[in-house]
Structure formats: C-alpha cells, structure tokens
C-alpha cells in the first residue's frame, strides 16, 4: 500500500494545476516548507506571496486577490488559520471571496510539537460560516481530485490536510463527489463514519469486528460541509448505529455535523470518537493516536460497545 | 467610464454641501449610525470620486476600474451618498439605510450594494484586502489603482501594520491608503485611547511615501492623489487631517457624535446650517 501525507499530495497537485491555471496564486505565512506550497513557489515565483508570520494579513490579502479574479490558496497550519477568524469571517467568507484556505497539520497525529500546533477546532469553526465548503481528504488520490474540484468551484473553501502519511484507500480512478458521502466498505449492523486521516484505521476496525459477527459499513466523509444529509439518513436507516471518527474535537466537527443532521432527520445512537473536551499534548504520533482513541483497536472497541448497547425505545 | 477633467473646486464644494445634507438626512431617518466619521470623510471621497478615480457606475464590475475599499466601514453613509450621486443606485435607497431588507446595510456589503468592493466593518482588514487587489492588478499588468480609506482609531489594529509591512515589501505603488485622521473614536480621543504619534514616521519606517494634507481642502487632496499616482516603487499614505463631525457646528470635534444620530429637530438644524455655510462660501 502506498502512503502519502495529504499535504504532500496537495503541494504536488497545486504545482501541477498552476501550469494550466494562471489565475491560481498562493500565499503562505513562513511555513511553505511545511505546508508544501513551496513546490508552487519554486515553479511560479511571481504568483507566490510570502507574507511572513502575519496570518491575518495573509487571509485578508487573499480575499482581495480573489475579489480581483484570482484563485488564491492561502496556506498555514490549521491552528494558525483559525487564529484569524475575524478576517476569515468578514474579509473572506462574508465578502464571498473565492479563497481556498489550506490548513495543514490537522489533529493530534502531528505528535511531538504538542497542542499549540495541532489543528483541533478548525472544522468546527469553518462550518459555522455561511457558504464555506469544508473538505478533508483521507488519502493522496482524494486530495488530488479535490484540488481539481477547488479550481473549478466558486466560493470560499477550507481544505484540511495532514502532516503524517496516510495509507491509500482509493483506487487511482476514484472520483470525488462534492457534498456526497463515499462508502469504502458496505455493511449492515453499524456504520463507522470517518473524515480525513482515520479512514484506514476504520477499515481495519471493520475487519477486526468480523470476528464478532458484525457487518460494519465504513463511510468516508470528504465533504464535512455541506453534509450529505440524504446519504447520511440512508446510512442511519440501514445500519441503525453510527460511530464517527475524526482527529479533531468531537464538538462541531464531523461528529457534531452528523448528530445535528440526524437529530432532525432520523435519530439513531451515535458514538463520537475524536478529541474529547481536552487539550492535545506532545508525544509519538502513533501513541497519541491510540491515546486519543483513534487507532483501529480503539475504534473497534467503541463500535462493539455501541452495538452492545440497548437501543433506546 | 467617467471622464475626469480638472475638477472645479467651487463645484466640488457644492457637492460636499449636498452630500453632508444627505448624510444627516440618511442617519436621521435610520435612527442609528455614525455621523462623526461620515462627515469627516466627505472631501476625501469627493476629491477621489470627482477626481482621478476611473470607474463606471453603469458597469460596476468593469475589470479595469480603480478600486475603493472603505476600511472604516462605519463611515459608509458618506460613501453611499457619493455612490448614489454617481448613479450606482437610485437616490431613494439612501432613505432606507439600515432598514430590514434594504440595499444599504449598516456597514458595506458588496453583494447588497453596487459600487462596494469589499465587506468591511470589522476594523483593520481593509488595507490587507486592498493590498490583495493591488497585487492582482500588478499580476494582470493593469494600470488600475486601489485606494483604501482607513480611520485613525482603526490603526490600533495590529493587522493594519502587518499590511503596512507587506505593502512596503512588495513596493505596491498602485496602492494608496488615505487616513481619515479625525482624532476621535467611540471611547474618546485617539491620543488618549491609544496614541498613534508619530504616525507619519511609522508609515515611513514601513517603506511608505507619506503625504500629510488638510483633509477638507479639495485642491490639496487632488494634489495629494496626483502625487500618490506619480510615486513609484512604494505605496503612498495620505494622512488627511480632518474634523470629526465636520460641517455641523454642534457635532464638530465631539466624541458623542461618533455613533449617535440626530433627532429630526437636530437634523433640520444641521442641514440648514450646512446649506447656509455652503451658500455663504
């Protein structure tokens, strides 16, 4: 299995798309080596703007570029972008500026740098903004397809990427469908719904649960906003129980979106896995992933436990 | 496109009188809004919109138009009055300012109002947005210029200085910032709330060409805009020395009138005074 960090897939796709689309411009805030926007910077130096450690200015400058017809990709760590919510809210989203905010270093899996560098609230914050598309790829293939979508799409968008490598779960010819859930494995008894990095762990968990006699459906949510309400309701009706998995706070992200949607359409028992109402910390990425309950074993345990709970009448 | 010949200062003064009367009437009917910082910005806008600005009210989306970003969004009654007089929208819209469903929002919104370039109202963001527009113009090889009107109190926002730094780095000589230096903000005098001095030296230190001008002197403003356009290799800031509430004796210089609107009686008195002063000049 090939494994690639989605930030690397992004950097490669961005540089490739830059060739065909002269309206693409890229901004970074002293993290181009880490966000991988440096590949574009090297290929198209006149369309790359190094804004220094000044993210507020970067976000609003990107909005101005978009309002003059450019397609700006403004890149930093997810946590440093959300730090500029005032600019994202007014200069960017409210102005309907066609900016792509690219937040890398999502989740506890960045490891040793610790909580201050972890994007853990970004999906929740971005989801609250009208018109904002929130995308999170789970492998390199999906990242590349999303990048093609983002060049054609009109309206502000947020792309959430990982530092760590992710094992590929999609075929080369996979098609990304904006606003649609993506079933990775069919199943009847329970659904594991993931977005971004935990996809492979969710598939592994489903495999483990075969020994328990459980038929587990694994669904990927590349688009967290707009949430595929119809697709989600269909899964809830079919499986009756849902486990959500995300390397993000369980409040307001994928788990939040699923609960909000199902509560109004077709309520079923949901278990939200992710970072509970606590801060991250430094550590080995794999150890942290297990500690925060996002590895295959933890997902399998939580799924089994949910299936053993009596459904409330 | 609007053709711009050398403006007749007397004619522009007459326009300023009418705009000030419009602003007072709008705010009186709205019952809320910001008279002080609207009245202080009138000549800054008039010298620009009846001066070097290349724009086309019949085609607000013309790609090569010059851009105006009102970073001090609360001053929008002045900009709305200017846009109405140029025919961007019917004048009757002015009397529905801030009403539910109205075209003219309490702070500028581009999707609502023709002629508005960027949504502002959260202070400190406009100069960055304007910078993005200036960078785009450079990439496009277009001669269009971008003007950003900032408040003085607004300069307390750190993001303004991030923008000042990067506009200096990128030597954006197609960008002009105009500071409506009216010396007041909601909580008091700028010099007491959070002093900015020496403002000219601060901008110069960030690589800007600095022009200081009487912000109510139309001829001086016209000269300043011309100097900004002729300045190569760096962005220009025009520090326009203004009076908050300019043109209404009982509002001038008083902090109270930052965000309080006149009663009908006060508005009538203000408008009569504005017109009388205009007739006497």
Coordinates of C-alpha atoms in Angstrom, one line a residue:
Chain A
X1 CA 0.0 0.0 0.0
X2 CA 1.3 3.4 -0.9
X3 CA 1.3 6.0 1.9
X4 CA 1.5 9.8 1.4
X5 CA 0.8 12.8 3.6
X6 CA -2.1 14.7 2.2
X7 CA 0.0 17.9 2.5
X8 CA 2.5 16.3 0.0
X9 CA -0.3 15.3 -2.4
X10 CA -1.6 18.9 -2.1
X11 CA 1.7 20.5 -2.8
X12 CA 2.2 18.3 -5.9
X13 CA -1.3 18.9 -7.2
X14 CA -1.0 22.7 -6.6
X15 CA 2.2 23.0 -8.6
X16 CA 0.7 20.9 -11.4
X17 CA -2.5 22.9 -11.6
X18 CA -0.5 26.1 -11.6
X19 CA 0.7 25.3 -15.0
X20 CA -2.8 25.1 -16.5
X21 CA -4.4 27.9 -14.5
X22 CA -2.6 31.2 -14.5
X23 CA -5.3 32.6 -12.1
X24 CA -4.0 30.4 -9.3
X25 CA -1.9 32.4 -6.7
X26 CA -0.5 31.1 -3.5
X27 CA 0.2 32.8 -0.2
X28 CA 2.0 31.3 2.8
X29 CA 3.0 32.6 6.2
X30 CA 6.5 31.4 6.7
X31 CA 5.5 27.7 6.6
X32 CA 5.8 27.0 2.9
X33 CA 8.3 24.1 3.5
X34 CA 5.8 22.5 5.9
X35 CA 2.5 23.2 4.0
X36 CA 4.3 22.1 0.8
X37 CA 3.3 25.3 -1.0
X38 CA 7.0 25.7 -1.7
X39 CA 6.6 23.4 -4.8
X40 CA 4.4 26.0 -6.3
X41 CA 6.6 28.8 -5.1
X42 CA 9.6 27.3 -6.9
X43 CA 7.6 26.7 -10.1
X44 CA 5.8 30.1 -10.2
X45 CA 7.7 32.6 -8.1
X46 CA 5.8 35.6 -9.4
X47 CA 2.4 34.1 -8.3
X48 CA 3.7 33.1 -4.8
X49 CA 3.4 35.6 -2.0
X50 CA 5.5 35.0 1.2
X51 CA 3.6 37.0 3.7
X52 CA 5.7 36.3 6.7
X53 CA 4.5 35.4 10.2
X54 CA 1.3 37.5 9.8
X55 CA -1.6 35.3 9.0
X56 CA -4.4 37.9 9.5
X57 CA -2.9 40.0 6.7
X58 CA -2.4 36.9 4.6
X59 CA -6.1 35.9 4.9
X60 CA -7.4 39.3 4.0
X61 CA -4.9 39.8 1.2
X62 CA -6.0 36.5 -0.3
X63 CA -9.6 37.8 -0.2
X64 CA -8.5 41.0 -2.1
X65 CA -6.8 38.8 -4.7
X66 CA -9.9 36.7 -5.1
X67 CA -12.2 39.7 -5.4
X68 CA -10.0 40.7 -8.4
X69 CA -10.5 37.4 -10.1
X70 CA -7.6 35.3 -8.8
X71 CA -7.9 31.9 -7.2
X72 CA -5.8 32.2 -4.1
X73 CA -4.7 29.3 -2.0
X74 CA -3.7 30.7 1.5
X75 CA -1.7 28.1 3.4
X76 CA -0.6 27.7 7.0
X77 CA -1.1 25.3 9.9
X78 CA -4.8 24.8 10.5
X79 CA -4.5 26.2 14.0
X80 CA -2.8 29.4 12.8
X81 CA -5.5 30.0 10.2
X82 CA -8.4 29.6 12.7
X83 CA -6.5 32.1 14.9
X84 CA -7.5 34.7 12.3
X85 CA -11.2 34.0 12.5
X86 CA -12.1 37.7 12.4
X87 CA -10.5 38.1 8.9
X88 CA -11.9 34.7 7.7
X89 CA -15.4 35.8 8.9
X90 CA -15.7 39.2 7.3
X91 CA -12.9 39.9 4.7
X92 CA -13.2 36.4 3.3
X93 CA -16.5 34.5 3.9
X94 CA -18.9 37.4 4.2
X95 CA -17.3 39.0 1.1
X96 CA -17.9 35.7 -0.7
X97 CA -14.2 35.7 -1.7
X98 CA -13.2 32.7 -3.8
X99 CA -10.3 31.8 -1.5
X100 CA -9.0 28.4 -0.6
X101 CA -7.8 28.2 2.9
X102 CA -5.4 25.3 3.3
X103 CA -4.9 24.2 6.9
X104 CA -2.2 21.5 7.4
X105 CA -1.0 19.7 10.5
X106 CA -4.5 18.6 11.4
X107 CA -5.0 16.8 14.6
X108 CA -3.1 15.1 17.5
X109 CA -1.2 13.0 14.9
X110 CA 1.3 15.8 14.3
X111 CA 2.8 14.4 17.5
X112 CA 5.8 15.9 19.3
X113 CA 5.1 19.7 18.7
X114 CA 2.2 19.4 21.0
X115 CA -1.2 21.1 21.4
X116 CA -0.3 24.6 20.3
X117 CA 0.5 23.4 16.8
X118 CA -2.5 21.0 16.4
X119 CA -5.5 21.9 14.3
X120 CA -8.3 20.6 16.5
X121 CA -11.1 23.2 16.2
X122 CA -10.7 24.2 12.6
X123 CA -13.5 22.1 11.1
X124 CA -15.9 23.3 13.8
X125 CA -15.1 27.0 13.2
X126 CA -15.2 26.8 9.4
X127 CA -18.5 25.0 9.4
X128 CA -20.2 28.0 11.1
X129 CA -19.5 30.3 8.1
X130 CA -22.3 30.5 5.5
X131 CA -21.2 29.4 2.1
X132 CA -17.9 27.9 3.3
X133 CA -17.1 24.4 1.9
X134 CA -15.1 22.2 4.3
X135 CA -13.1 19.4 2.7
X136 CA -10.9 16.8 4.3
X137 CA -9.2 14.1 2.1
X138 CA -8.3 10.8 3.5
X139 CA -5.6 9.9 1.0
X140 CA -3.4 11.2 -1.8
X141 CA -5.9 10.2 -4.5
X142 CA -8.8 12.1 -2.9
X143 CA -6.5 15.1 -2.3
X144 CA -5.6 15.3 -6.0
X145 CA -9.3 15.1 -7.0
X146 CA -10.3 17.7 -4.5
X147 CA -7.7 20.1 -5.9
X148 CA -9.2 19.8 -9.3
X149 CA -12.6 20.5 -7.8
X150 CA -11.3 23.5 -5.9
X151 CA -10.0 25.2 -9.1
X152 CA -13.4 24.9 -10.7
X153 CA -15.6 25.6 -7.6
X154 CA -16.9 29.1 -6.9
X155 CA -17.0 30.3 -3.3
X156 CA -14.8 30.1 -0.2
X157 CA -13.4 26.7 0.8
X158 CA -11.4 25.2 3.5
X159 CA -9.1 22.2 2.9
X160 CA -7.8 20.3 5.9
X161 CA -4.6 18.3 5.5
X162 CA -2.3 16.0 7.5
X163 CA 1.4 16.1 8.3
X164 CA 1.6 12.3 8.6
X165 CA 1.4 9.8 5.8
X166 CA -1.9 8.2 5.2
X167 CA -2.3 4.8 3.5
X168 CA -4.2 5.0 0.2
X169 CA -7.8 3.7 0.4
X170 CA -9.0 4.8 -3.0
X171 CA -8.3 3.4 -6.5
X172 CA -6.4 5.6 -8.9
X173 CA -9.6 6.2 -10.9
X174 CA -11.6 7.3 -7.9
X175 CA -14.0 10.2 -8.4
X176 CA -14.5 12.8 -5.7
X177 CA -18.2 13.9 -5.5
X178 CA -18.6 17.2 -3.6
X179 CA -21.2 17.0 -0.9
X180 CA -21.5 13.2 -1.1
X181 CA -20.6 10.5 1.3
X182 CA -18.2 7.9 0.0
X183 CA -18.8 4.3 1.1
X184 CA -15.5 2.5 1.5
X185 CA -17.0 -0.8 2.7
X186 CA -20.6 -2.0 2.8
X187 CA -22.1 -3.3 6.0
X188 CA -25.5 -3.7 7.7
X189 CA -25.1 -3.7 11.5
X190 CA -23.3 -0.5 12.3
X191 CA -21.6 2.3 10.3
X192 CA -18.2 3.9 11.0
X193 CA -18.2 7.4 9.5
X194 CA -14.8 9.0 9.2
X195 CA -13.3 12.1 7.6
X196 CA -9.6 12.6 6.8
X197 CA -6.9 10.6 8.5
X198 CA -8.8 7.7 10.3
X199 CA -10.1 6.1 7.1
X200 CA -7.6 3.2 7.1
X201 CA -8.0 2.6 10.8
X202 CA -11.8 2.5 10.4
X203 CA -11.4 -0.2 7.6
X204 CA -9.1 -2.2 9.9
X205 CA -11.5 -1.9 12.7
X206 CA -14.3 -3.2 10.5
X207 CA -12.1 -6.2 9.6
X208 CA -11.5 -6.9 13.3
X209 CA -15.2 -6.8 14.0
X210 CA -15.9 -9.6 11.5
X211 CA -14.7 -12.0 14.3
X212 CA -17.6 -10.6 16.4
X213 CA -20.0 -11.4 13.7
X214 CA -20.6 -7.7 12.9
X215 CA -21.2 -6.5 9.4
X216 CA -19.6 -3.0 9.6
X217 CA -20.2 -0.3 7.0
X218 CA -17.3 2.2 6.6
X219 CA -18.1 5.5 5.1
X220 CA -15.8 8.4 4.3
X221 CA -17.0 12.0 4.5
X222 CA -14.6 14.0 2.3
X223 CA -17.1 16.9 2.4
X224 CA -17.9 17.9 6.0
X225 CA -19.8 20.9 4.8
X226 CA -22.2 20.7 3.0
X227 CA -23.0 17.5 4.8
X228 CA -24.7 14.9 2.7
X229 CA -27.9 14.8 4.7
X230 CA -29.7 12.3 2.4
X231 CA -26.8 10.0 2.2
X232 CA -26.4 10.1 6.0
X233 CA -30.1 9.4 6.6
X234 CA -29.9 6.4 4.3
X235 CA -26.9 5.0 6.3
X236 CA -28.7 5.6 9.6
X237 CA -31.8 3.8 8.3
X238 CA -29.7 0.9 7.0
X239 CA -27.3 0.4 10.0
X240 CA -29.2 2.0 12.9
X241 CA -26.0 2.9 14.7
X242 CA -23.1 5.2 13.8
X243 CA -19.6 5.8 15.1
X244 CA -17.9 9.0 14.0
X245 CA -14.2 9.2 13.9
X246 CA -12.1 12.3 13.4
X247 CA -8.7 13.7 14.5
X248 CA -10.5 16.9 15.8
X249 CA -12.5 17.9 18.7
X250 CA -15.8 15.9 18.9
X251 CA -17.6 19.2 19.2
X252 CA -18.8 20.8 16.0
X253 CA -16.7 18.8 13.5
X254 CA -17.8 15.6 11.8
X255 CA -19.4 14.1 14.9
X256 CA -21.2 17.4 15.5
X257 CA -22.4 17.6 11.9
X258 CA -23.7 14.0 11.9
X259 CA -25.6 14.5 15.2
X260 CA -27.1 17.8 14.1
X261 CA -28.2 16.3 10.8
X262 CA -29.6 13.0 12.2
X263 CA -31.3 14.6 15.2
X264 CA -33.6 16.4 12.8
X265 CA -34.0 13.7 10.2
X266 CA -33.6 10.2 11.7
X267 CA -32.2 10.0 15.2
X268 CA -30.1 6.9 15.8
X269 CA -27.5 6.1 18.6
X270 CA -24.2 7.8 17.8
X271 CA -20.8 7.5 19.4
X272 CA -18.4 10.3 18.6
X273 CA -14.7 9.4 18.6
X274 CA -12.1 12.1 18.5
X275 CA -10.5 14.5 20.9
X276 CA -13.0 14.9 23.7
X277 CA -13.2 18.2 25.6
X278 CA -9.5 18.2 26.4
X279 CA -6.3 19.6 25.0
X280 CA -3.7 17.8 23.0
X281 CA -0.1 17.1 24.1
X282 CA 3.3 16.1 22.9
X283 CA 4.2 12.5 22.0
X284 CA 4.8 9.9 19.4
X285 CA 2.1 10.3 16.7
X286 CA 1.0 6.7 16.8
X287 CA 1.0 6.6 20.6
X288 CA -1.1 9.8 20.6
X289 CA -3.5 8.4 18.0
X290 CA -4.1 5.4 20.3
X291 CA -4.2 7.5 23.4
X292 CA -7.0 9.7 22.0
X293 CA -8.9 6.6 20.8
X294 CA -8.4 7.0 17.1
X295 CA -6.4 3.7 16.2
X296 CA -8.1 0.7 14.8
X297 CA -8.3 -1.2 18.1
X298 CA -10.0 1.8 19.9
X299 CA -12.4 2.3 17.0
X300 CA -13.3 -1.4 17.1
X301 CA -13.8 -1.4 20.8
X302 CA -16.0 1.6 20.7
X303 CA -18.0 0.2 17.8
X304 CA -18.5 -3.1 19.6
X305 CA -19.6 -1.3 22.7
X306 CA -22.1 0.8 20.8
X307 CA -23.6 -2.4 19.2
X308 CA -24.0 -4.0 22.6
X309 CA -25.9 -1.0 24.0
X310 CA -29.7 -1.4 24.0
X311 CA -31.3 0.9 21.5
X312 CA -33.5 3.3 23.5
X313 CA -37.1 2.9 22.9
Chain B
X1 CA -16.3 55.2 -17.9
X2 CA -16.5 58.5 -16.0
X3 CA -14.2 61.0 -17.6
X4 CA -12.2 63.2 -15.2
X5 CA -11.2 66.6 -16.1
X6 CA -9.6 69.1 -13.8
X7 CA -12.2 69.5 -11.1
X8 CA -13.7 72.9 -10.4
X9 CA -13.2 73.3 -6.7
X10 CA -16.3 75.5 -6.3
X11 CA -18.4 72.9 -8.0
X12 CA -17.0 70.2 -5.7
X13 CA -17.7 72.3 -2.6
X14 CA -21.3 72.5 -3.7
X15 CA -21.3 68.7 -4.0
X16 CA -19.8 68.4 -0.5
X17 CA -22.7 70.5 0.9
X18 CA -25.3 68.2 -0.8
X19 CA -23.5 65.1 0.4
X20 CA -23.4 66.3 4.0
X21 CA -27.1 67.1 3.9
X22 CA -27.7 63.6 2.5
X23 CA -25.7 62.0 5.3
X24 CA -27.6 63.9 8.0
X25 CA -30.9 63.0 6.5
X26 CA -30.0 59.4 6.0
X27 CA -28.8 59.0 9.6
X28 CA -31.8 60.8 11.0
X29 CA -34.2 58.5 9.1
X30 CA -32.1 55.4 10.0
X31 CA -32.1 56.3 13.7
X32 CA -28.7 54.8 14.2
X33 CA -25.3 55.0 12.6
X34 CA -22.1 57.1 12.6
X35 CA -22.3 60.8 11.8
X36 CA -18.9 61.9 13.0
X37 CA -16.7 59.7 10.8
X38 CA -19.1 60.0 7.8
X39 CA -18.9 63.8 7.8
X40 CA -15.1 63.8 8.3
X41 CA -14.6 61.7 5.1
X42 CA -16.6 63.8 2.7
X43 CA -13.8 65.7 1.0
X44 CA -11.6 62.6 0.9
X45 CA -14.3 60.8 -1.1
X46 CA -15.3 63.8 -3.3
X47 CA -11.7 64.6 -4.3
X48 CA -11.3 60.9 -5.4
X49 CA -14.7 60.2 -7.0
X50 CA -14.9 63.6 -8.8
X51 CA -11.1 63.4 -9.4
X52 CA -8.7 60.7 -10.6
X53 CA -10.9 57.7 -10.0
X54 CA -11.6 55.6 -13.1
X55 CA -14.9 53.9 -12.7
X56 CA -18.2 53.3 -14.5
X57 CA -21.4 53.4 -12.5
X58 CA -23.2 51.7 -15.4
X59 CA -20.7 48.9 -15.2
X60 CA -19.6 48.4 -11.6
X61 CA -17.9 45.2 -12.5
X62 CA -15.6 46.7 -15.1
X63 CA -12.4 44.7 -14.5
X64 CA -10.0 47.7 -15.0
X65 CA -11.9 50.1 -12.7
X66 CA -9.9 51.6 -9.9
X67 CA -10.9 50.1 -6.5
X68 CA -12.0 52.0 -3.4
X69 CA -12.1 50.0 -0.2
X70 CA -13.7 51.7 2.8
X71 CA -11.9 50.0 5.6
X72 CA -13.6 52.3 8.1
X73 CA -16.9 50.7 7.2
X74 CA -18.9 52.6 9.7
X75 CA -18.3 55.7 7.6
X76 CA -20.4 54.2 4.8
X77 CA -23.2 56.8 4.8
X78 CA -20.7 59.1 3.1
X79 CA -19.7 56.5 0.5
X80 CA -23.4 55.6 -0.1
X81 CA -24.2 59.3 -0.7
X82 CA -21.3 59.5 -3.2
X83 CA -22.3 56.3 -5.0
X84 CA -26.0 57.5 -5.2
X85 CA -24.9 60.8 -6.7
X86 CA -22.9 58.9 -9.3
X87 CA -25.9 56.8 -10.2
X88 CA -24.8 53.4 -8.8
X89 CA -28.3 53.1 -7.4
X90 CA -31.5 55.2 -7.1
X91 CA -31.2 58.0 -4.6
X92 CA -34.3 56.8 -2.8
X93 CA -32.3 54.0 -1.4
X94 CA -30.5 56.5 0.9
X95 CA -33.6 56.9 2.9
X96 CA -33.9 53.2 3.6
X97 CA -30.4 52.9 5.2
X98 CA -30.2 50.2 7.8
X99 CA -33.9 49.1 7.3
X100 CA -34.7 45.4 7.1
X101 CA -34.1 44.1 3.6
X102 CA -32.6 47.4 2.4
X103 CA -29.8 47.7 -0.2
X104 CA -27.8 49.9 2.1
X105 CA -26.5 47.9 5.1
X106 CA -25.2 49.4 8.3
X107 CA -21.7 48.5 7.1
X108 CA -20.7 48.0 3.5
X109 CA -21.7 44.7 1.8
X110 CA -20.7 44.1 -1.8
X111 CA -23.5 41.6 -2.6
X112 CA -26.1 44.2 -1.5
X113 CA -24.8 47.4 -2.9
X114 CA -23.4 48.2 -6.4
X115 CA -20.1 50.0 -6.1
X116 CA -19.0 48.4 -2.9
X117 CA -15.8 46.5 -3.4
X118 CA -15.3 44.7 -0.1
X119 CA -17.3 43.9 3.0
X120 CA -15.9 45.9 6.0
X121 CA -17.0 46.8 9.4
X122 CA -14.5 44.6 11.4
X123 CA -11.8 47.3 11.6
X124 CA -8.2 46.6 10.5
X125 CA -9.0 44.4 7.5
X126 CA -9.5 46.7 4.6
X127 CA -5.8 47.6 3.9
X128 CA -5.0 43.9 3.5
X129 CA -7.9 43.4 1.1
X130 CA -6.9 46.5 -0.8
X131 CA -3.3 45.1 -1.0
X132 CA -4.6 41.9 -2.5
X133 CA -6.4 43.9 -5.1
X134 CA -3.3 45.9 -5.9
X135 CA -1.2 42.7 -6.2
X136 CA -3.9 41.3 -8.6
X137 CA -3.6 44.5 -10.7
X138 CA 0.1 44.1 -10.9
X139 CA -0.2 40.4 -11.9
X140 CA -2.7 41.4 -14.6
X141 CA -0.5 44.2 -15.9
X142 CA -3.3 46.6 -15.3
X143 CA -2.9 50.3 -14.6
X144 CA -5.8 50.3 -12.2
X145 CA -5.2 51.8 -8.8
X146 CA -6.5 50.7 -5.4
X147 CA -7.5 53.2 -2.7
X148 CA -8.1 52.3 0.9
X149 CA -9.8 54.7 3.3
X150 CA -8.9 53.9 6.9
X151 CA -9.9 55.5 10.2
X152 CA -7.3 56.7 12.6
X153 CA -8.6 54.7 15.5
X154 CA -8.6 51.7 13.2
X155 CA -4.8 51.9 13.0
X156 CA -4.8 50.5 16.6
X157 CA -5.5 47.1 15.0
X158 CA -2.2 45.1 14.6
X159 CA -3.3 43.7 11.2
X160 CA -3.0 47.2 9.7
X161 CA 0.7 47.2 10.4
X162 CA 1.0 43.7 9.0
X163 CA -0.5 45.1 5.8
X164 CA 1.7 48.2 6.0
X165 CA 4.8 45.9 6.3
X166 CA 3.9 43.7 3.3
X167 CA 2.8 46.6 1.1
X168 CA 6.2 48.0 1.8
X169 CA 7.9 44.7 1.0
X170 CA 6.0 44.4 -2.3
X171 CA 6.6 48.1 -3.2
X172 CA 2.9 48.5 -4.1
X173 CA 3.0 51.8 -5.9
X174 CA -0.5 51.2 -7.2
X175 CA -1.9 51.3 -3.7
X176 CA -2.9 54.5 -1.8
X177 CA -4.1 54.5 1.8
X178 CA -5.9 57.5 3.0
X179 CA -6.2 58.0 6.7
X180 CA -9.2 60.0 7.8
X181 CA -7.3 61.5 10.8
X182 CA -10.3 62.8 12.7
X183 CA -8.8 62.1 16.1
X184 CA -11.9 60.6 17.7
X185 CA -13.1 57.1 18.4
X186 CA -16.0 55.7 20.5
X187 CA -14.3 55.7 23.9
X188 CA -12.6 59.1 23.5
X189 CA -9.8 60.9 21.8
X190 CA -7.4 58.7 19.8
X191 CA -4.5 60.3 21.5
X192 CA -5.9 59.2 24.9
X193 CA -7.4 55.8 24.0
X194 CA -4.2 54.6 22.2
X195 CA -1.9 57.2 20.8
X196 CA -0.6 56.8 17.2
X197 CA 2.1 59.5 17.1
X198 CA 4.3 59.8 15.2
X199 CA 2.0 58.3 12.5
X200 CA 4.0 59.7 9.6
X201 CA 7.2 58.3 10.8
X202 CA 5.6 54.9 11.4
X203 CA 4.4 54.6 7.8
X204 CA 7.7 55.9 6.5
X205 CA 9.5 53.3 8.5
X206 CA 7.4 50.6 6.9
X207 CA 8.6 51.8 3.4
X208 CA 5.7 54.1 2.5
X209 CA 5.7 57.5 0.8
X210 CA 3.9 59.8 3.3
X211 CA 1.8 62.9 2.4
X212 CA 0.2 65.0 5.1
X213 CA -2.7 67.1 3.9
X214 CA -5.7 69.2 5.2
X215 CA -8.4 66.6 4.7
X216 CA -11.1 69.2 4.0
X217 CA -9.0 71.1 1.3
X218 CA -10.2 69.7 -2.0
X219 CA -7.4 71.2 -4.0
X220 CA -4.8 69.9 -1.6
X221 CA -6.4 66.4 -1.7
X222 CA -6.3 66.5 -5.5
X223 CA -2.6 67.3 -5.4
X224 CA -2.0 64.5 -2.9
X225 CA -3.8 61.9 -5.1
X226 CA -1.7 63.0 -8.1
X227 CA 1.5 62.8 -6.1
X228 CA 0.5 59.3 -4.9
X229 CA -0.1 58.2 -8.5
X230 CA 3.2 59.6 -9.6
X231 CA 5.2 58.0 -6.7
X232 CA 7.0 54.9 -8.0
X233 CA 8.4 52.0 -6.1
X234 CA 6.5 52.4 -2.9
X235 CA 2.9 52.7 -1.6
X236 CA 1.6 56.1 -0.6
X237 CA -0.3 57.0 2.5
X238 CA -2.2 60.3 2.6
X239 CA -2.7 61.4 6.2
X240 CA -5.7 63.6 5.9
X241 CA -6.2 65.9 8.9
X242 CA -9.9 66.1 9.4
X243 CA -12.5 67.2 11.9
X244 CA -14.9 64.6 13.2
X245 CA -18.5 65.8 12.5
X246 CA -17.2 68.4 10.0
X247 CA -19.8 70.9 8.8
X248 CA -22.2 70.7 11.7
X249 CA -21.2 73.1 14.5
X250 CA -22.8 71.1 17.3
X251 CA -21.1 67.9 16.2
X252 CA -17.6 69.1 15.3
X253 CA -14.9 67.6 17.4
X254 CA -17.3 66.0 19.8
X255 CA -16.8 62.3 20.6
X256 CA -20.5 61.9 21.4
X257 CA -21.4 62.1 17.7
X258 CA -19.2 59.1 16.7
X259 CA -22.2 56.8 16.9
X260 CA -25.3 58.9 17.9
X261 CA -27.7 60.1 15.2
X262 CA -29.5 63.5 15.2
X263 CA -33.2 63.9 16.2
X264 CA -35.4 65.3 13.5
X265 CA -35.0 68.8 15.0
X266 CA -31.3 68.4 15.2
X267 CA -31.1 67.1 11.7
X268 CA -33.1 70.0 10.3
X269 CA -30.9 72.5 12.2
X270 CA -27.8 70.7 10.9
X271 CA -29.0 70.6 7.3
X272 CA -30.0 74.3 7.4
X273 CA -26.5 75.1 8.8
X274 CA -24.7 73.1 6.1
X275 CA -26.7 74.7 3.3
X276 CA -26.2 78.2 4.8
X277 CA -22.5 77.8 5.1
X278 CA -22.4 76.5 1.5
X279 CA -24.3 79.4 0.2
X280 CA -22.1 81.9 2.0
X281 CA -18.9 80.3 0.7

